[in-house]
Coordinates of C-alpha atoms and ligand atoms in Angstrom, one line a residue:
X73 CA 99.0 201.5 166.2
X74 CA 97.9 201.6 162.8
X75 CA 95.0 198.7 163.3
X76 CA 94.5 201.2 166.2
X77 CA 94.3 204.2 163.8
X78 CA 92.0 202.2 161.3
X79 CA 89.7 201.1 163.7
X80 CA 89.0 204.5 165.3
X81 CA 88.3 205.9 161.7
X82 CA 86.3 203.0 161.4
X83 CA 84.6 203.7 164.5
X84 CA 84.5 207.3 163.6
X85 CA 82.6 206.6 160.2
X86 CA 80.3 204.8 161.8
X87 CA 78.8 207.5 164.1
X88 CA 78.2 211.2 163.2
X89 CA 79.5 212.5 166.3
X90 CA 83.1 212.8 166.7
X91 CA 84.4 210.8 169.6
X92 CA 87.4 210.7 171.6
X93 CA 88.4 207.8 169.4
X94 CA 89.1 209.8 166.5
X95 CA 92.2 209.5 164.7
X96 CA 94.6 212.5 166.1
X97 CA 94.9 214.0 162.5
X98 CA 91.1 214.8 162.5
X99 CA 90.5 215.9 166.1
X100 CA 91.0 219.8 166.7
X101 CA 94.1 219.4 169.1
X102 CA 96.0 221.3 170.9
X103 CA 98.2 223.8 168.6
X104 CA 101.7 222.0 168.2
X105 CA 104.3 223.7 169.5
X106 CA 107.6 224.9 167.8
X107 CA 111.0 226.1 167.9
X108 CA 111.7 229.4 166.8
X109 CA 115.2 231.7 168.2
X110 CA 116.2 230.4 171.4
X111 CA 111.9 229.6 172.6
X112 CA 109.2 227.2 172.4
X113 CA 106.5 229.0 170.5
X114 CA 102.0 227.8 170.3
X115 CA 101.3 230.1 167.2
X116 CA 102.1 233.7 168.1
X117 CA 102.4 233.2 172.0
X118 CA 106.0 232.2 173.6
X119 CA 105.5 228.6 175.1
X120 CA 107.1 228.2 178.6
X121 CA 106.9 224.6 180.7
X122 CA 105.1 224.7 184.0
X123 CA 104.9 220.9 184.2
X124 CA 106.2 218.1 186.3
X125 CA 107.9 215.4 186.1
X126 CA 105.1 211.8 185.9
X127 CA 106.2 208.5 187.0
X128 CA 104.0 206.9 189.2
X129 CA 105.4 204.0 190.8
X130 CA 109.3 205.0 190.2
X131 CA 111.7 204.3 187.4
X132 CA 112.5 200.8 188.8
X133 CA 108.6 200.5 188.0
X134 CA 109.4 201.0 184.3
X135 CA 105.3 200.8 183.7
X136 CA 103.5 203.4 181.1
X137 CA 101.2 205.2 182.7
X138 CA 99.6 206.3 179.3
X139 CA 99.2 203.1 178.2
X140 CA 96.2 202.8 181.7
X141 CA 93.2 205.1 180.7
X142 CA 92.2 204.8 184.6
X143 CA 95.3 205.7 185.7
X144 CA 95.8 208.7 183.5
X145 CA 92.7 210.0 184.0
X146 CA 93.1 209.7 187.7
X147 CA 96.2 211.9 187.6
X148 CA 95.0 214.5 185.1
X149 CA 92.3 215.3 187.1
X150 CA 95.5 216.3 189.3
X151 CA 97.3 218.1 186.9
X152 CA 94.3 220.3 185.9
X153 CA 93.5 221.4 189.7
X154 CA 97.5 222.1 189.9
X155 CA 97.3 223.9 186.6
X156 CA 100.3 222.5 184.3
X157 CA 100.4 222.7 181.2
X158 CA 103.5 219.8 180.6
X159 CA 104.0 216.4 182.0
X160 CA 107.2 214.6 181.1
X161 CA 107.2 210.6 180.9
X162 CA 110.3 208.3 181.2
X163 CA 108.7 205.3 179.3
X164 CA 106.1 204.5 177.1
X165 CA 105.0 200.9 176.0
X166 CA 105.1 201.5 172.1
X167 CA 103.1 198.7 171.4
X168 CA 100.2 199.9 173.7
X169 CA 97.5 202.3 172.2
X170 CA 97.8 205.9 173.9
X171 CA 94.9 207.7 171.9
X172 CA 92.6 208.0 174.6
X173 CA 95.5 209.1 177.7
X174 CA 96.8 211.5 174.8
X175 CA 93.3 213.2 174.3
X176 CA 92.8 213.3 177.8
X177 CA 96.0 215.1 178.2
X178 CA 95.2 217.4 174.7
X179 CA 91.6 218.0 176.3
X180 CA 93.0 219.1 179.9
X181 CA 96.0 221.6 177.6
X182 CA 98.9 219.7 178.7
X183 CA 101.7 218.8 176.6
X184 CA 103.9 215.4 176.9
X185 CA 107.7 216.0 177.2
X186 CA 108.9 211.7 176.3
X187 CA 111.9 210.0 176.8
X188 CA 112.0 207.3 173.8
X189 CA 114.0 204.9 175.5
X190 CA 113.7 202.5 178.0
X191 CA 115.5 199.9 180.6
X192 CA 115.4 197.5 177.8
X193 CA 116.1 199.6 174.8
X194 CA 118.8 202.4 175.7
X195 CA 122.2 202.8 175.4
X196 CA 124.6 201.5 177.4
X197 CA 126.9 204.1 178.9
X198 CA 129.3 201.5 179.8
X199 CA 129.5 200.3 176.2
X200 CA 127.6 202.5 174.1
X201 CA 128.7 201.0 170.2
X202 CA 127.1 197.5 170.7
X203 CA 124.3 198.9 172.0
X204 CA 123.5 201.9 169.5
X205 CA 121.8 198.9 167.0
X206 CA 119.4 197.9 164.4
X207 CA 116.7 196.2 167.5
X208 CA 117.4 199.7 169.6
X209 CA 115.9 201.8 166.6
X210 CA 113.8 199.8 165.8
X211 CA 111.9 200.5 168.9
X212 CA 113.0 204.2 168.7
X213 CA 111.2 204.7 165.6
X214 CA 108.1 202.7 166.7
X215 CA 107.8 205.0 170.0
X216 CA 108.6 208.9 167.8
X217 CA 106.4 207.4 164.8
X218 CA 103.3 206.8 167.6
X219 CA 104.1 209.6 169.2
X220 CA 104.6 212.6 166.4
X221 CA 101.0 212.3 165.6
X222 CA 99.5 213.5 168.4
X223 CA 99.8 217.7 168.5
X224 CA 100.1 217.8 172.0
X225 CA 103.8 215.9 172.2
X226 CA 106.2 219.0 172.6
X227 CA 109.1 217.6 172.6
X228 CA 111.2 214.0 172.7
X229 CA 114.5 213.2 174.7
X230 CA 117.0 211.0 172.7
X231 CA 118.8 210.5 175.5
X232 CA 118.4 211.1 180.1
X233 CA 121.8 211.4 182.0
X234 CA 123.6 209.0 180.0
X235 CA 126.5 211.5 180.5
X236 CA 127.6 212.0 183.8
X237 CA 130.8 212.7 185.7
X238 CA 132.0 209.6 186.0
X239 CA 135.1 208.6 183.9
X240 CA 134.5 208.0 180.3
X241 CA 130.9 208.6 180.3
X242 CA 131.3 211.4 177.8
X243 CA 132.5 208.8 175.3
X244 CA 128.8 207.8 175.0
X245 CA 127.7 211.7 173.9
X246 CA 128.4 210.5 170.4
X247 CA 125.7 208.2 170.4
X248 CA 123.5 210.4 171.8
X249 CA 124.3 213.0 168.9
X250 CA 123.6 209.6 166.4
X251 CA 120.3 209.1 168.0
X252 CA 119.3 212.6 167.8
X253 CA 119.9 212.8 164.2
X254 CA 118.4 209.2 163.5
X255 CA 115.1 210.6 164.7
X256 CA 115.3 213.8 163.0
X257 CA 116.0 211.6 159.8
X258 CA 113.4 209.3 160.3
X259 CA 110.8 211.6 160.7
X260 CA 112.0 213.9 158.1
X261 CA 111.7 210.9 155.8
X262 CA 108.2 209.6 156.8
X263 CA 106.9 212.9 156.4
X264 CA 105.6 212.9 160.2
X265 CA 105.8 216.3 162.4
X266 CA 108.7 217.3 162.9
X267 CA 109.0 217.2 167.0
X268 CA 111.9 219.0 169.0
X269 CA 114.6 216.3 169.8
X270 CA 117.2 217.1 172.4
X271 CA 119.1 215.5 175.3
X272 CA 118.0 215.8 178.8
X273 CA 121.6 215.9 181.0
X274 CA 121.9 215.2 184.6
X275 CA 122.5 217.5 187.1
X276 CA 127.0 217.8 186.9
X277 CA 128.4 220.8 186.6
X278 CA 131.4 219.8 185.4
X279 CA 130.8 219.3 182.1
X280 CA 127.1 220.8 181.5
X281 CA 128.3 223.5 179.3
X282 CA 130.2 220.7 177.1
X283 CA 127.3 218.9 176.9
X284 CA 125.3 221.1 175.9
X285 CA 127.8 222.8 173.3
X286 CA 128.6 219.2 171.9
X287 CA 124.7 219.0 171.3
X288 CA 124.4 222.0 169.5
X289 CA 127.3 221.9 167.6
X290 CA 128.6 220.8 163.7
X291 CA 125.9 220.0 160.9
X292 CA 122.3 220.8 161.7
X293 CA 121.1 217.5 160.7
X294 CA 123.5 216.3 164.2
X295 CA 122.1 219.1 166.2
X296 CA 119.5 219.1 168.9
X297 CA 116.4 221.1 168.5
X298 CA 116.8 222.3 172.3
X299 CA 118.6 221.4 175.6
X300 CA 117.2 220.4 179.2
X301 CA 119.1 219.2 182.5
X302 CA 118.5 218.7 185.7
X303 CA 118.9 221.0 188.8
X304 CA 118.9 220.2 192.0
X305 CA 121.0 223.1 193.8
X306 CA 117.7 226.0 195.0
X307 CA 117.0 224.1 198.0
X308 CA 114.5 226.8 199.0
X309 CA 117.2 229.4 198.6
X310 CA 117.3 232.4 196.3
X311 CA 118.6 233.0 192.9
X312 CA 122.0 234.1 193.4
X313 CA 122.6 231.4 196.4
X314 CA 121.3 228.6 194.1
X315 CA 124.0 229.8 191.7
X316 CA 120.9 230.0 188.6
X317 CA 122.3 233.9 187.8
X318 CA 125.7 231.8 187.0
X319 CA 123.5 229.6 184.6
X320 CA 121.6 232.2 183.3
X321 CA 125.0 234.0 182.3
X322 CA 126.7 230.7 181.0
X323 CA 124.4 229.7 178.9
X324 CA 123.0 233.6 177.5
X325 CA 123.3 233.5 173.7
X326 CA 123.2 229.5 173.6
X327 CA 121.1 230.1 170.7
X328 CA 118.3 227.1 171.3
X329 CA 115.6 226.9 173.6
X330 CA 116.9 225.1 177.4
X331 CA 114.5 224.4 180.2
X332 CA 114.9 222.2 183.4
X333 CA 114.1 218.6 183.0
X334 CA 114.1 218.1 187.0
X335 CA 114.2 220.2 189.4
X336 CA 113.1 220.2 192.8
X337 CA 116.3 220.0 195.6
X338 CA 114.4 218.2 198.4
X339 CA 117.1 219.2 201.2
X340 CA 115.0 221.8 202.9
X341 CA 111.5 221.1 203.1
X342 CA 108.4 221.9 202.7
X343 CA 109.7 223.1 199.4
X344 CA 108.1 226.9 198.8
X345 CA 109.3 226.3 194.9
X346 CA 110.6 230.3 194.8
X347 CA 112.7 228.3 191.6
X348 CA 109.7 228.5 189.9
X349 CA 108.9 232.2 190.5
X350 CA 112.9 232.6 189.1
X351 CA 112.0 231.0 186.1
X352 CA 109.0 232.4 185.2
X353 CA 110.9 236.1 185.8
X354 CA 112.4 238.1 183.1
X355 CA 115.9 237.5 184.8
X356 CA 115.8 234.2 183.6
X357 CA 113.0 234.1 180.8
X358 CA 115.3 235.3 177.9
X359 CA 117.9 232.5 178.5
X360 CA 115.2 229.5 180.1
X361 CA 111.5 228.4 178.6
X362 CA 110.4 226.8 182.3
X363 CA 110.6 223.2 183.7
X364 CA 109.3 220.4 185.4
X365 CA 109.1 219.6 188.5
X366 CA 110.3 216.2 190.1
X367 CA 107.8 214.5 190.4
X368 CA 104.2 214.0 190.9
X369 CA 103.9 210.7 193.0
X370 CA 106.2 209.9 196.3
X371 CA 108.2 206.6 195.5
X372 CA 111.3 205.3 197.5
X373 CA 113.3 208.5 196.7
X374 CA 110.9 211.1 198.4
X375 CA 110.1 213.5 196.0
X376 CA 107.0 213.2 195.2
X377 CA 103.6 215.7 195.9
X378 CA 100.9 213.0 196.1
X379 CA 101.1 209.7 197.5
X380 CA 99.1 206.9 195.6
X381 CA 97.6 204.2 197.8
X382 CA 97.8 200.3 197.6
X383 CA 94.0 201.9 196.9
X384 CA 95.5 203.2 193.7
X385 CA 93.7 206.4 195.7
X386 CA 96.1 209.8 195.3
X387 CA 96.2 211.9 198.3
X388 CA 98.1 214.7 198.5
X389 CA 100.9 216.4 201.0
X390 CA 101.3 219.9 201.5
X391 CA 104.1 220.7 198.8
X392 CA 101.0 219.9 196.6
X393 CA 99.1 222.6 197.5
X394 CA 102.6 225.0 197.7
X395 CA 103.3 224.2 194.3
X396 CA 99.7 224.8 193.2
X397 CA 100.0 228.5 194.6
X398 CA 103.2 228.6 192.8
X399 CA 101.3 227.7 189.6
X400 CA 98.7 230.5 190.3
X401 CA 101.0 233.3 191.3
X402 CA 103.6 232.9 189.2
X403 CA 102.7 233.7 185.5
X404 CA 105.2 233.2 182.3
X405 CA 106.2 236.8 181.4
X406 CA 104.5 238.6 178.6
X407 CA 105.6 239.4 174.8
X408 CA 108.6 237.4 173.9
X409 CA 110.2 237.3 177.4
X410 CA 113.0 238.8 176.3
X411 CA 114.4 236.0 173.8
X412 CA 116.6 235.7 171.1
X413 CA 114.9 235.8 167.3
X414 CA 117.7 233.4 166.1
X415 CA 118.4 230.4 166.4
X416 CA 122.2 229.3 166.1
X417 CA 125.2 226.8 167.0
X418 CA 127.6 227.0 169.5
X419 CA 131.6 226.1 168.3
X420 CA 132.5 222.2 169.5
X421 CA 134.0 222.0 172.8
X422 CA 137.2 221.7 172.6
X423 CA 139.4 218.7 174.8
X424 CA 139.4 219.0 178.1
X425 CA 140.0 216.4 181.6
X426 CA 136.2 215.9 181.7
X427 CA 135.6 216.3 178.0
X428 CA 137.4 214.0 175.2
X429 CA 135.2 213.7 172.4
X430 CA 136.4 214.0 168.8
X431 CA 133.0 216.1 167.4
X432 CA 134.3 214.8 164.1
X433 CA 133.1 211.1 164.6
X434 CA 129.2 210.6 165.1
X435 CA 128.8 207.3 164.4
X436 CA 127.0 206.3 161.2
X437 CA 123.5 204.3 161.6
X438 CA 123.3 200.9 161.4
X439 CA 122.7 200.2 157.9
X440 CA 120.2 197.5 158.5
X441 CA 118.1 200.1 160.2
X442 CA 117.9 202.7 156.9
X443 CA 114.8 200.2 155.7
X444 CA 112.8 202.1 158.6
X445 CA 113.3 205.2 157.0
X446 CA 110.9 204.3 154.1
X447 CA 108.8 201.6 155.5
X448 CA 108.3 202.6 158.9
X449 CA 109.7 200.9 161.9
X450 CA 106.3 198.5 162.4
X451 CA 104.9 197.6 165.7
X452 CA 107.1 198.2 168.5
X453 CA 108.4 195.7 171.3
X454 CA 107.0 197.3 173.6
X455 CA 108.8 197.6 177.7
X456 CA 108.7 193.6 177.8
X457 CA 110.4 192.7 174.5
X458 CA 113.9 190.6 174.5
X459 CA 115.6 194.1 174.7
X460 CA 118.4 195.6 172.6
X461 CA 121.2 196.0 174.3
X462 CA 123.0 192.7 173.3
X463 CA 121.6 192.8 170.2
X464 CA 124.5 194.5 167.9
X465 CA 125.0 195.0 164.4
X466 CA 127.8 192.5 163.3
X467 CA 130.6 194.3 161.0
X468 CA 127.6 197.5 160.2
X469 CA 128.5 201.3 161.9
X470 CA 128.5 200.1 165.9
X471 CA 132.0 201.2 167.5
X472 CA 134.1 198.5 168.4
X473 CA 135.7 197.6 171.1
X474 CA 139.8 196.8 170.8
X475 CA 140.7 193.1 171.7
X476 CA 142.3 191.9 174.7
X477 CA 139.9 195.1 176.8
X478 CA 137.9 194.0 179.5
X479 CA 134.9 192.0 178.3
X480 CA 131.6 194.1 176.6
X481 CA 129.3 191.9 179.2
X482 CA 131.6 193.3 182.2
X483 CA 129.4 196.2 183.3
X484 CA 127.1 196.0 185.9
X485 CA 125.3 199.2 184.5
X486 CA 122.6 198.0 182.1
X487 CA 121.5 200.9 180.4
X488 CA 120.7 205.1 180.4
X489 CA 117.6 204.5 181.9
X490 CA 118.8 202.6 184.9
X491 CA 121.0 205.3 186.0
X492 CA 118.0 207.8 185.7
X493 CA 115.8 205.0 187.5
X494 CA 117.6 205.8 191.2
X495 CA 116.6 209.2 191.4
X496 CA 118.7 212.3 190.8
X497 CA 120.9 212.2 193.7
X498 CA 121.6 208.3 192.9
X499 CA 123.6 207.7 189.9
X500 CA 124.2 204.3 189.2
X501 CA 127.8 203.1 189.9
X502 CA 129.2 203.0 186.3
X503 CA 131.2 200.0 185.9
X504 CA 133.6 201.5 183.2
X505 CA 135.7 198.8 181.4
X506 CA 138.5 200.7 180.4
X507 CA 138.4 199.6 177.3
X508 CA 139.4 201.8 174.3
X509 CA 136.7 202.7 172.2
X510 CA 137.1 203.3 168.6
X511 CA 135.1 204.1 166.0
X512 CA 135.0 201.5 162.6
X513 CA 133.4 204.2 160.6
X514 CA 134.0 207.9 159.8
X515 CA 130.2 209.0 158.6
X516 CA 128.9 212.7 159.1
X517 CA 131.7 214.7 159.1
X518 CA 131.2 217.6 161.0
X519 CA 133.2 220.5 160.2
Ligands
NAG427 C1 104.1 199.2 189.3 O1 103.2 200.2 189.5 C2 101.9 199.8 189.4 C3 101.0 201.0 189.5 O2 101.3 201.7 190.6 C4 101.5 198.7 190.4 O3 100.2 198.2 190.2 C5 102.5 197.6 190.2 O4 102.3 196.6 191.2 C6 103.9 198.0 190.3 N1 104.8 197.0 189.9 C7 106.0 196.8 190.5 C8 106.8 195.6 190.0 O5 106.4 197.5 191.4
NAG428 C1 129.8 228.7 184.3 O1 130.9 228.6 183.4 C2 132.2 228.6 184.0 C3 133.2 228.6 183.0 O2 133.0 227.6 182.0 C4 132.3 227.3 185.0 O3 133.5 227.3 185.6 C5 131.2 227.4 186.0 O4 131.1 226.2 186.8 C6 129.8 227.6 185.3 N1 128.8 227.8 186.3 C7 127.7 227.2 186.3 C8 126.8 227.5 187.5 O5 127.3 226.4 185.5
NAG429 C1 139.2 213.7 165.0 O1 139.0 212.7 164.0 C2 139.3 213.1 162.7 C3 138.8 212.0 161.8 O2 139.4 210.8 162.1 C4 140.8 213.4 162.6 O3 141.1 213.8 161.3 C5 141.1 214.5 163.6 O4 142.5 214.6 163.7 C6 140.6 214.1 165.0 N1 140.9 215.2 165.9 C7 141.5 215.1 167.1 C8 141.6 216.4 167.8 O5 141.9 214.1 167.5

């Protein structure tokens, strides 16, 4: 990225005119957006997301579709008729350039919502402490330090469903609380923008609100910036039906910004996206900043609005047109939309059947990774590298796993992303080992 950087000011120098190749520091962007009470704010103007979600060719895919100018611009062209102003992607190549996708996206007004991991680089929700390692941030870093430079990223995910209902899954939420802070840290500490961090959950009700509490709990250097999950229960119903006035009430006076990462129920169809009215009303607006829509293209799960040809031609289906009209009719509320002017944590949840996690032990990063936090983290691996997951620190911060358990190669469940990869009504079986998990170390206190 930095040859990358250096060759467009090169390139730059050498011609009077600015080009799309500028560096992103020099181009007049997009205005960056930030966090301010419970809202996403672009200067003056509340910031809501009317966006969807963009992952052409499915999770399973696991290609970057910012990282192909042709393919980007092919599907902006999209977004601008549909008129979105966020896209969220679930992996990027950080060892691809992305200046000229990014300025296509900056030029069309349209924000990137990113996931910074990947099949290869994630945690493991079946053994999280091996996996949470010096090779994982490394690629962490590389991805938020590429990415916080252009204005136009809103926000990052840390972490996508890598809690879910299935036993013992909430043991990997301290992790995901390390993670969030390590990129906080790390771009505190290389002076780069300081983009929202937060953890995108999946759609289980039974232990959203501990999740999200648990995110936006202790310290602020282990808190999240904001929270997002996934909803699939509208269904082309209504607001009360769908059970969203229950999760406007539940999560009033959360005091950070939350918006829907998915949503989209498919079960009735065509979908008439009346969610998307709801969220753009005042009886949701002072408790929800918008969301995204799953997805843009039709792969194997069926959710899609366009289909993309062996052509690599889009064509679109009817729900495309439906959620276009949505787009049009449906503006974000005026003023402030009602929210909060502070911003503020929530107490830790306290132990429950689906929720045992001691908010006093975030685990402490891998020492061998606190060179990044000077020097950078270098050129990332990219989605091809060797991967991290078997990759851990020996005798550093990772948790550890008591002897005799079942064996830390046991699970069938490779990583975060794979779970998120089968769609939202798929979660991958979790292979849970039963083993105890403890953690070595006792860094960040939190109370
Ligand atoms: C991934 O998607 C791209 C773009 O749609 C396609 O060209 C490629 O063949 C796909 N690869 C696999 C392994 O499905
Ligand atoms: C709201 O919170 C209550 C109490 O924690 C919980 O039982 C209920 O499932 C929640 N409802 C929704 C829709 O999240
Ligand atoms: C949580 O961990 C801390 C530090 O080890 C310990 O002092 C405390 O008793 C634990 N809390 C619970 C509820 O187990």
């Amino acid at each position: 990225m930095k040859t990358a950087v250096l060759l467009s000011a090169l390139a730059a120098l050498a011609s009077a005119t600015p080009t799309v190749k500028e560096p992103p520091s020099k181009r007049s962007d997009l205005t960056a957006v930030t966090v301010s009470g419970n809202a996403f704010w672009q200067g003056d103007t509340r910031f809501y997301l009317r966006g969807i979600d963009y992952q052409p060719g499915g999770a399973a895919n696991n290609t970057d579709p910012l990282a192909d100018t042709t393919v980007c611009k092919r599907d902006i062209a999209k977004f601008k008729d549909l008129g979105i102003n966020v896209i969220r992607v679930y992996a990027v190549d950080n060892s691809a350039d992305h200046d000229e996708c990014m300025s296509a996206l900056n030029d069309a007004g349209i924000y990137l919502v990113l996931d910074v991991n990947n099949p290869s680089y994630s945690i493991n929700r079946a053994e999280p402490g091996p996996s949470y390692n010096t090779v994982y941030l490394q690629s962490v870093f590389a991805t938020v330090e590429m990415f916080a430079q252009y204005k136009n990223t809103l926000a990052f995910f840390s972490g996508n469903e890598v809690i879910n209902d299935e036993e013992d899954t909430d043991k990997s939420a301290p992790y995901v609380k390390a993670v969030t802070r390590d990129m906080k840290n790390y771009m505190n500490s290389r002076s780069l923008r300081a983009v929202p961090v937060g953890y995108s959950a999946a759609d289980v009700s039974s232990n959203r609100k501990q999740t999200a509490d648990y995110m936006n709990c202790g310290s602020d250097d282990v808190r999240s910036d904001f929270f997002a999950f996934n909803d699939y229960s509208w269904c082309n119903s209504d607001f009360e039906t769908s059970g969203w006035d229950a999760k406007v009430k539940n999560f009033t006076d959360y005091g950070l910004p939350i918006f829907l990462s998915e949503y989209g129920c498919i079960k009735s169809r065509p979908r008439k996206f009346g969610e998307f009215g709801a969220l753009m009303s005042t009886k949701m607006s002072g408790v929800y900043s918008g969301g995204l829509l799953y997805e843009y293209s039709i792969e194997e799960n069926d959710y899609g609005i366009v289909s993309i040809g062996s052509d690599k031609k889009v064509t679109t289906i009817s729900e495309y047109n439906l959620f276009k009209t949505a787009l049009a009719n449906d503006a974000a509320p005026t003023g402030d939309g009602g929210a909060a002017s502070t911003t503020h944590s929530q107490d830790c949840p306290t132990s429950a059947a689906t929720w045992q996690v001691n908010a006093s032990l975030v685990p402490e990063m891998p020492s061998a990774a606190q060179k990044y936090m000077t020097a950078g983290a270098g050129d990332g691996p990219g989605l091809d590298g060797d991967g991290s997951q078997d990759k851990a620190d020996s005798g550093t911060a990772s948790a550890s796993v008591t002897a005799g358990s079942a064996s830390p190669t046991g699970s069938s469940d490779d990583s975060d992303n794979a779970a998120s990869t089968l769609g939202p009504m798929n979660l991958a079986p979790l292979c849970v080992t039963g083993a105890a998990i403890f953690f070595t170390l006792f860094g960040a206190l939190l109370l």
